[in-house]
Short mmCIF file of C-alpha atoms in Angstrom, two decimals:
data_model
loop_
_atom_site.label_atom_id
_atom_site.label_comp_id
_atom_site.label_asym_id
_atom_site.label_seq_id
_atom_site.Cartn_x
_atom_site.Cartn_y
_atom_site.Cartn_z
CA CYS A 1 9.42 -17.51 -42.78
CA GLY A 2 12.12 -16.04 -40.56
CA GLY A 3 15.82 -15.83 -41.43
CA SER A 4 18.96 -13.81 -40.71
CA LEU A 5 18.92 -10.00 -41.04
CA SER A 6 22.17 -8.04 -41.08
CA ASP A 7 21.28 -4.65 -42.61
CA SER A 8 21.46 -1.61 -40.34
CA SER A 9 17.66 -1.29 -40.52
CA GLY A 10 14.72 -3.19 -41.93
CA MET A 11 11.21 -4.54 -41.60
CA LEU A 12 9.83 -7.89 -40.45
CA GLN A 13 6.26 -9.13 -40.40
CA SER A 14 4.17 -12.25 -39.97
CA PRO A 15 3.65 -14.46 -43.06
CA HIS A 16 1.13 -13.04 -45.60
CA TYR A 17 0.78 -9.75 -43.66
CA PRO A 18 -1.58 -7.85 -43.83
CA GLU A 19 -3.59 -10.96 -44.79
CA SER A 20 -4.19 -13.64 -42.16
CA TYR A 21 -1.14 -15.60 -41.06
CA PRO A 22 -1.17 -19.42 -41.48
CA ASN A 23 -1.87 -21.90 -38.71
CA ASN A 24 0.99 -23.79 -37.04
CA ALA A 25 3.59 -21.22 -38.04
CA ASP A 26 6.89 -21.07 -36.15
CA CYS A 27 9.16 -18.33 -37.51
CA GLU A 28 12.43 -17.03 -36.11
CA TRP A 29 14.39 -13.96 -37.19
CA GLU A 30 17.97 -13.33 -36.04
CA ILE A 31 18.96 -9.67 -36.34
CA GLN A 32 22.71 -9.05 -36.16
CA VAL A 33 23.93 -5.50 -36.79
CA GLU A 34 27.45 -4.06 -36.80
CA SER A 35 29.68 -4.64 -33.76
CA ASN A 36 29.36 -2.08 -30.97
CA PHE A 37 25.85 -1.14 -32.11
CA ARG A 38 22.52 -2.03 -30.50
CA VAL A 39 19.28 -3.27 -32.08
CA THR A 40 16.11 -1.23 -31.47
CA LEU A 41 12.83 -2.93 -32.46
CA THR A 42 9.50 -1.08 -32.68
CA PHE A 43 6.16 -2.79 -33.37
CA ARG A 44 3.81 -0.89 -35.67
CA ASP A 45 0.85 -3.27 -35.79
CA ILE A 46 -0.22 -6.32 -33.75
CA VAL A 47 -3.51 -8.18 -34.28
CA MET A 48 -3.42 -11.76 -33.00
CA GLN A 49 -5.52 -14.37 -31.20
CA SER A 50 -6.48 -13.51 -27.57
CA SER A 51 -4.71 -11.23 -25.11
CA THR A 52 -3.27 -14.01 -22.95
CA CYS A 53 -0.55 -14.92 -25.48
CA GLN A 54 -1.04 -18.64 -24.89
CA HIS A 55 -1.94 -19.65 -28.45
CA ASP A 56 -0.45 -17.13 -30.91
CA TYR A 57 2.39 -14.88 -29.76
CA ILE A 58 5.63 -13.02 -30.51
CA GLU A 59 8.74 -13.46 -28.35
CA VAL A 60 11.68 -11.03 -28.32
CA TYR A 61 15.06 -12.28 -27.02
CA ASP A 62 18.14 -10.25 -26.08
CA GLY A 63 20.49 -12.25 -28.32
CA PRO A 64 20.33 -15.91 -29.50
CA ARG A 65 17.04 -17.50 -28.44
CA HIS A 66 18.43 -20.53 -26.61
CA SER A 67 20.95 -18.61 -24.51
CA SER A 68 19.55 -15.11 -23.95
CA PRO A 69 16.96 -13.45 -21.68
CA LEU A 70 13.38 -13.04 -22.90
CA LEU A 71 12.68 -9.31 -23.28
CA GLY A 72 8.96 -9.79 -23.79
CA ARG A 73 6.08 -11.91 -25.07
CA LEU A 74 3.21 -10.08 -26.77
CA CYS A 75 0.14 -10.70 -28.92
CA SER A 76 -2.03 -7.55 -28.73
CA GLY A 77 -2.39 -4.17 -27.09
CA SER A 78 0.21 -1.41 -27.22
CA PHE A 79 3.11 -1.25 -29.67
CA PRO A 80 6.27 -1.50 -27.51
CA THR A 81 9.91 -0.76 -28.41
CA TYR A 82 12.75 -3.07 -27.35
CA VAL A 83 16.49 -2.29 -27.28
CA SER A 84 19.09 -5.06 -27.13
CA SER A 85 22.14 -5.03 -24.86
CA SER A 86 24.24 -6.34 -27.76
CA ASN A 87 24.39 -6.20 -31.53
CA MET A 88 22.00 -9.15 -31.77
CA MET A 89 18.30 -9.78 -31.15
CA THR A 90 16.00 -12.73 -31.95
CA ILE A 91 12.27 -12.50 -32.70
CA ARG A 92 10.08 -15.62 -32.72
CA PHE A 93 6.50 -15.78 -34.06
CA HIS A 94 4.27 -18.76 -33.17
CA SER A 95 0.69 -19.62 -34.14
CA ASP A 96 -1.44 -22.63 -33.18
CA SER A 97 -3.87 -24.71 -35.23
CA ARG A 98 -7.01 -22.64 -34.57
CA TYR A 99 -7.83 -19.03 -35.48
CA SER A 100 -5.63 -16.65 -37.45
CA PHE A 101 -5.59 -12.87 -37.78
CA ARG A 102 -3.68 -10.08 -39.50
CA GLY A 103 -0.52 -10.67 -37.46
CA PHE A 104 2.21 -8.10 -36.87
CA GLN A 105 4.62 -5.71 -38.49
CA ALA A 106 7.77 -4.32 -36.85
CA HIS A 107 10.71 -2.11 -37.81
CA TYR A 108 14.27 -2.44 -36.53
CA SER A 109 17.30 -0.17 -36.70
CA SER A 110 20.78 0.00 -35.18
CA ILE A 111 21.96 2.63 -32.72
CA PRO A 112 25.55 3.27 -31.52
CA ALA A 113 26.58 1.71 -28.21
CA ASP A 114 28.53 3.42 -25.44
CA HIS A 115 31.96 4.20 -26.89
CA ASN A 116 33.82 4.32 -23.57
CA THR A 117 34.72 0.67 -24.13
CA THR A 118 34.50 -1.58 -27.18
CA LEU A 119 35.25 -5.27 -27.65
CA LEU A 120 35.71 -7.58 -30.63
CA CYS A 121 36.25 -11.35 -30.40
CA LEU A 122 38.66 -11.95 -33.26
CA PRO A 123 39.96 -15.38 -34.33
CA GLU A 124 43.29 -15.14 -32.48
CA TYR A 125 42.55 -12.70 -29.65
CA MET A 126 40.11 -10.39 -27.87
CA HIS A 127 40.47 -6.82 -29.12
CA ALA A 128 39.48 -4.51 -26.23
CA VAL A 129 39.63 -0.73 -26.51
CA VAL A 130 39.18 1.67 -23.58
CA SER A 131 38.75 5.41 -24.08
CA ARG A 132 41.53 7.50 -22.48
CA ASP A 133 38.96 10.23 -21.80
CA TYR A 134 36.90 7.73 -19.79
CA ILE A 135 39.92 6.62 -17.73
CA GLN A 136 40.95 10.23 -17.11
CA SER A 137 37.40 11.20 -16.14
CA GLN A 138 37.67 8.64 -13.33
CA GLY A 139 40.91 10.26 -12.15
CA TYR A 140 43.41 7.80 -13.63
CA SER A 141 46.14 7.85 -16.27
CA ALA A 142 46.69 5.39 -19.11
CA GLU A 143 49.88 4.08 -17.47
CA MET A 144 47.80 2.63 -14.61
CA VAL A 145 45.76 0.30 -16.86
CA THR A 146 46.93 -3.36 -16.82
CA LEU A 147 45.76 -6.92 -17.46
CA ASN A 148 45.75 -9.90 -15.10
CA ASP A 149 49.23 -10.58 -16.47
CA ASN A 150 51.28 -7.39 -16.11
CA HIS A 151 53.68 -8.55 -18.83
CA CYS A 152 50.97 -8.13 -21.51
CA ARG A 153 50.98 -4.40 -22.10
CA PRO A 154 48.49 -2.32 -24.11
CA THR A 155 49.13 -0.06 -27.05
CA VAL A 156 48.39 3.52 -25.96
CA THR A 157 47.44 6.19 -28.49
CA SER A 158 46.35 9.78 -28.00
CA GLN A 159 42.72 8.68 -27.61
CA GLU A 160 42.66 4.95 -26.81
CA ILE A 161 44.16 2.17 -24.70
CA ILE A 162 44.19 -0.99 -26.85
CA PHE A 163 44.59 -4.58 -25.61
CA ASN A 164 44.97 -7.56 -27.95
CA ILE A 165 44.38 -10.39 -25.48
CA PRO A 166 45.16 -13.97 -26.65
CA TYR A 167 42.74 -16.75 -25.72
CA ASP A 168 45.55 -18.92 -24.36
CA ARG A 169 47.91 -16.41 -22.65
CA CYS A 170 48.10 -13.16 -20.67
CA GLY A 171 46.07 -14.57 -17.78
CA THR A 172 43.05 -15.50 -19.91
CA ILE A 173 40.92 -18.08 -18.12
CA ARG A 174 39.18 -20.83 -20.10
CA GLU A 175 36.04 -22.42 -18.64
CA GLU A 176 33.63 -24.99 -20.08
CA ASN A 177 30.08 -26.03 -19.31
CA ASN A 178 27.52 -28.05 -21.23
CA ASP A 179 27.07 -25.68 -24.17
CA THR A 180 29.65 -22.88 -23.98
CA ILE A 181 33.38 -22.26 -23.80
CA ASN A 182 34.14 -19.02 -21.97
CA TYR A 183 37.39 -17.04 -22.27
CA SER A 184 37.74 -14.26 -19.71
CA ASN A 185 40.29 -11.71 -18.54
CA THR A 186 40.27 -8.49 -16.53
CA ILE A 187 41.54 -5.03 -17.42
CA LYS A 188 42.42 -3.38 -14.11
CA VAL A 189 42.82 0.25 -13.14
CA ALA A 190 44.11 0.42 -9.57
CA SER A 191 44.37 3.35 -7.16
CA SER A 192 47.91 4.36 -6.23
CA GLY A 193 47.05 5.07 -2.60
CA TYR A 194 48.51 2.46 -0.24
CA ILE A 195 46.93 3.54 3.03
CA ILE A 196 43.93 5.62 2.02
CA LYS A 197 42.31 4.86 -1.32
CA ARG A 198 40.84 8.11 -2.56
CA LYS A 199 39.54 6.47 -5.75
CA LYS A 200 37.66 3.25 -6.44
CA ASN A 201 39.40 0.50 -8.35
CA ILE A 202 38.01 -0.16 -11.83
CA HIS A 203 37.75 -3.69 -13.19
CA LEU A 204 36.75 -4.16 -16.83
CA HIS A 205 35.76 -7.81 -17.15
CA VAL A 206 36.32 -8.99 -20.71
CA SER A 207 34.69 -12.23 -21.86
CA CYS A 208 34.23 -14.09 -25.16
CA LYS A 209 31.81 -17.01 -25.12
CA MET A 210 31.56 -19.62 -27.82
CA LEU A 211 27.89 -20.61 -27.99
CA GLN A 212 26.11 -23.19 -30.14
CA LYS A 213 25.84 -20.89 -33.14
CA THR A 214 27.97 -17.84 -32.57
CA TRP A 215 30.63 -15.99 -30.63
CA MET A 216 29.29 -13.92 -27.78
CA GLN A 217 31.46 -11.08 -26.53
CA VAL A 218 31.07 -9.43 -23.16
CA MET A 219 32.72 -6.48 -21.49
CA TYR A 220 31.46 -4.96 -18.25
CA THR A 221 32.74 -2.80 -15.43
CA ALA A 222 32.46 -3.95 -11.82
CA GLU A 223 33.88 -2.94 -8.41
CA ASP A 224 31.25 -0.33 -7.51
CA THR A 225 31.83 1.88 -10.52
CA ILE A 226 29.65 3.03 -13.40
CA ASP A 227 28.46 -0.19 -15.04
CA VAL A 228 29.30 -0.57 -18.70
CA ASN A 229 27.96 -3.66 -20.49
CA GLU A 230 29.31 -4.67 -23.88
CA TYR A 231 27.90 -7.73 -25.70
CA GLN A 232 28.88 -8.44 -29.29
CA PHE A 233 28.38 -11.42 -31.59
CA GLY A 234 30.57 -12.65 -34.42
CA ARG A 235 31.40 -15.71 -36.52
CA TYR A 236 34.29 -18.12 -36.94
CA ASP A 237 37.05 -17.29 -39.41
CA MET A 238 37.44 -20.23 -41.79
CA ASN A 239 38.90 -20.77 -45.24
CA ILE A 240 39.39 -23.58 -47.77
CA THR A 241 42.52 -23.87 -49.91
CA PHE A 242 43.31 -26.08 -52.93
CA TYR A 243 46.60 -28.07 -52.90
CA ASP A 244 48.44 -29.71 -55.78
CA SER A 245 48.84 -33.18 -54.20
CA SER A 246 47.98 -35.40 -51.24
CA ALA A 247 51.16 -34.18 -49.51
CA PHE A 248 49.39 -30.82 -48.89
CA LEU A 249 52.64 -28.87 -49.25
CA GLN A 250 52.04 -26.60 -52.24
CA GLU A 251 48.95 -24.36 -52.32
CA VAL A 252 47.15 -23.66 -55.59
CA HIS A 253 46.66 -19.92 -55.94
CA ASP A 254 45.21 -19.92 -59.47
CA SER A 255 41.77 -18.37 -59.86
CA PRO A 256 40.00 -19.67 -61.84
CA TYR A 257 41.49 -23.10 -61.15
CA TYR A 258 41.75 -24.94 -64.51
CA ILE A 259 41.67 -28.72 -64.21
CA ASP A 260 41.46 -31.87 -66.32
CA LEU A 261 38.50 -34.20 -66.26
CA ASN A 262 39.16 -37.04 -63.77
CA GLN A 263 41.88 -34.99 -62.05
CA ASN A 264 42.03 -35.34 -58.27
CA LEU A 265 41.40 -32.11 -56.34
CA TYR A 266 42.93 -31.76 -52.88
CA LEU A 267 41.47 -29.29 -50.37
CA GLN A 268 42.27 -28.20 -46.83
CA ALA A 269 39.80 -26.44 -44.53
CA CYS A 270 41.39 -24.31 -41.81
CA LEU A 271 39.96 -22.72 -38.66
CA HIS A 272 41.84 -19.58 -37.56
CA SER A 273 41.69 -19.58 -33.77
CA SER A 274 44.25 -19.44 -30.96
CA ASP A 275 42.23 -21.98 -28.94
CA PRO A 276 43.79 -25.44 -29.48
CA ASN A 277 40.74 -27.19 -27.99
CA LEU A 278 38.52 -26.93 -31.09
CA LYS A 279 38.10 -29.42 -33.94
CA VAL A 280 37.02 -28.92 -37.58
CA PHE A 281 34.94 -31.41 -39.57
CA VAL A 282 33.71 -31.26 -43.19
CA ASP A 283 29.96 -31.79 -42.83
CA THR A 284 28.64 -31.05 -46.34
CA CYS A 285 30.13 -30.08 -49.72
CA VAL A 286 27.95 -29.30 -52.74
CA ALA A 287 28.98 -28.28 -56.27
CA SER A 288 26.99 -25.81 -58.38
CA PRO A 289 27.52 -23.68 -61.52
CA ASP A 290 25.97 -20.73 -59.66
CA PRO A 291 27.93 -19.38 -56.63
CA TYR A 292 24.67 -17.98 -55.19
CA ASP A 293 22.41 -21.01 -55.70
CA PHE A 294 23.36 -24.44 -54.38
CA ASN A 295 19.87 -25.92 -54.56
CA THR A 296 18.47 -25.64 -58.11
CA LEU A 297 21.29 -27.39 -59.98
CA ALA A 298 23.72 -29.03 -57.58
CA TYR A 299 25.85 -32.13 -57.05
CA ASP A 300 26.57 -33.53 -53.58
CA LEU A 301 30.08 -34.67 -52.70
CA VAL A 302 29.39 -35.22 -49.00
CA ARG A 303 26.31 -34.45 -46.90
CA ASP A 304 25.93 -34.66 -43.11
CA GLY A 305 29.38 -36.26 -43.05
CA CYS A 306 28.18 -39.08 -45.33
CA ARG A 307 30.01 -39.56 -48.62
CA SER A 308 27.77 -38.97 -51.66
CA ASP A 309 30.44 -39.15 -54.37
CA PRO A 310 32.53 -42.38 -54.44
CA SER A 311 35.76 -40.42 -55.10
CA TYR A 312 35.42 -38.32 -51.92
CA VAL A 313 38.16 -39.25 -49.42
CA THR A 314 39.31 -37.67 -46.14
CA TYR A 315 42.96 -37.48 -45.02
CA TYR A 316 44.74 -37.42 -41.69
CA SER A 317 45.30 -33.83 -40.50
CA PRO A 318 48.29 -32.80 -38.35
CA ASN A 319 46.13 -30.75 -35.99
CA SER A 320 42.47 -30.36 -35.07
CA HIS A 321 42.13 -26.95 -36.76
CA LEU A 322 42.62 -28.57 -40.19
CA ALA A 323 40.40 -30.91 -42.22
CA ARG A 324 41.83 -32.41 -45.41
CA PHE A 325 39.90 -34.15 -48.20
CA LYS A 326 39.92 -34.85 -51.94
CA PHE A 327 37.54 -35.74 -54.74
CA ASN A 328 37.83 -36.50 -58.42
CA ALA A 329 36.81 -34.00 -61.09
CA PHE A 330 33.42 -35.31 -62.09
CA GLU A 331 31.31 -35.23 -65.25
CA PHE A 332 29.32 -32.39 -63.67
CA ILE A 333 32.29 -30.09 -64.37
CA SER A 334 32.34 -30.91 -68.08
CA ARG A 335 28.72 -29.75 -68.49
CA HIS A 336 29.24 -26.21 -67.11
CA PRO A 337 31.77 -23.46 -67.89
CA SER A 338 32.48 -22.86 -64.18
CA VAL A 339 31.75 -24.81 -61.01
CA TYR A 340 31.80 -23.60 -57.40
CA LEU A 341 31.92 -25.54 -54.14
CA LYS A 342 29.98 -24.66 -51.03
CA CYS A 343 31.18 -26.52 -47.94
CA GLU A 344 29.58 -26.50 -44.50
CA LEU A 345 32.33 -26.89 -41.93
CA MET A 346 31.50 -28.01 -38.40
CA VAL A 347 33.39 -26.69 -35.37
CA CYS A 348 33.22 -28.80 -32.21
CA ARG A 349 35.00 -29.08 -28.89
CA ARG A 350 38.11 -31.24 -29.28
CA GLY A 351 37.79 -34.47 -27.31
CA ASP A 352 33.98 -34.43 -27.32
CA TYR A 353 33.56 -37.86 -28.90
CA SER A 354 29.77 -37.59 -28.84
CA SER A 355 29.87 -34.57 -31.18
CA HIS A 356 29.23 -34.73 -34.92
CA CYS A 357 32.93 -34.02 -35.61
CA TYR A 358 33.84 -37.40 -34.12
CA ARG A 359 30.71 -39.41 -34.97
CA GLY A 360 31.08 -38.61 -38.66
CA CYS A 361 28.34 -39.83 -40.99
CA THR A 362 25.00 -39.30 -39.24
CA ARG A 363 21.72 -38.41 -40.89
CA ARG A 364 20.38 -36.10 -38.22
CA ALA A 365 16.66 -35.33 -38.22
CA LYS A 366 17.18 -32.55 -35.72
CA ARG A 367 20.29 -30.83 -34.49
CA ASP A 368 21.43 -31.53 -30.94
CA THR A 369 21.33 -28.07 -29.31
CA GLY A 370 23.18 -29.31 -26.23
CA LYS A 371 26.52 -29.52 -28.07
CA VAL A 372 29.08 -26.85 -28.79
CA GLU A 373 28.83 -27.17 -32.58
CA GLU A 374 28.60 -24.56 -35.30
CA LYS A 375 28.25 -24.83 -39.06
CA VAL A 376 30.25 -22.33 -41.11
CA ASN A 377 29.62 -21.95 -44.86
CA VAL A 378 32.60 -21.40 -47.18
CA VAL A 379 32.31 -21.03 -51.00
CA VAL A 380 35.37 -21.69 -53.19
CA GLY A 381 35.94 -21.53 -56.93
CA PRO A 382 35.51 -21.18 -59.78
CA ILE A 383 36.80 -24.53 -61.06
CA ARG A 384 36.98 -24.76 -64.87
CA ARG A 385 37.81 -27.59 -67.22
CA ARG A 386 41.03 -27.01 -69.13
CA GLU A 387 40.36 -26.52 -72.83
CA GLY A 388 41.29 -29.54 -74.90
CA ALA A 389 41.66 -31.82 -71.88
CA ALA A 390 41.47 -35.45 -72.81
CA GLN A 391 38.52 -37.46 -71.59
CA SER A 392 40.85 -39.75 -69.65
CA GLY A 393 42.36 -36.69 -68.02
CA ASN A 394 45.17 -36.57 -65.52
CA SER A 395 45.15 -38.19 -62.09
CA THR A 396 47.81 -37.05 -59.63
#
């Protein structure tokens, strides 16, 4: 039960609803709608054990469960509605080992956020947009809007003031704690009065936080003005590219990629981010003839950083945003017309030698939630065997 929901609206319910839910259930749904929208969740039915919510209960979180405020815990009574402060909400359902009942059913939808300010945490920079109408309604002009670093100027259109703020320049501050990396800057609108300030200064605090599983984006207004809170969530931008040799100089752009049996395949995983303090690690790579199913009929090359195929080899990478590896075209390819690879790439904090990126092969029973680590899935292919290829093949 549980899972990730990304449609603009949908339904979620306890297992077997409207029949009795099972004992010892622990389900978690992550709802993530479009950026600059909010999640609204309405319960339509709740029938669970007791009214104290100690045994069986539903919890609603304002974002990822481990790093966001609890909006409410419920198990019976009225049917409340919750609205997130971001484009993400998490719902957890828990039952104990005793009695079970009908459970719950809830509906969610997305609603537009305040469009005075919007924020996106993109791979190379923070994209912050401020409405010119909003600035003018406060008595200011677009020319008075600046960043911490005055040399980084916005693009001004007829309706918007647009800042593309790098994570490593323009006065962006980088801070770390146990489980997050925070990038922050300030968009300032200052009064022109030197002696008597007839208007209040406006500070738009812009922040992108890298959490355990996601990017969290924050924009809010301070300095005794109308508060505007913007929280968005996104994902890392990653890709995998084939190369023609272990020199990793010439990319292979062919699709499908036709190969010989026993040919070596060279791949490079790349994280697109302006933050140099992140590291990429190839955690798992699985081959399958079906690009949508990597469980039914699959072949492991590497899993949890542990080599499963004897031909799998990693290479030195010139920087921490790259991970290079190779494997040999295996018999699995000869039995299927097309083969796809699904690789789980781990992103960690560079220099954190206790993280999975540095520890390498570890069969982990349970993920360490105290580390800044995220798995990103990338599917590449198809790979096809070249017609008439000799069994001995070609090894480069």
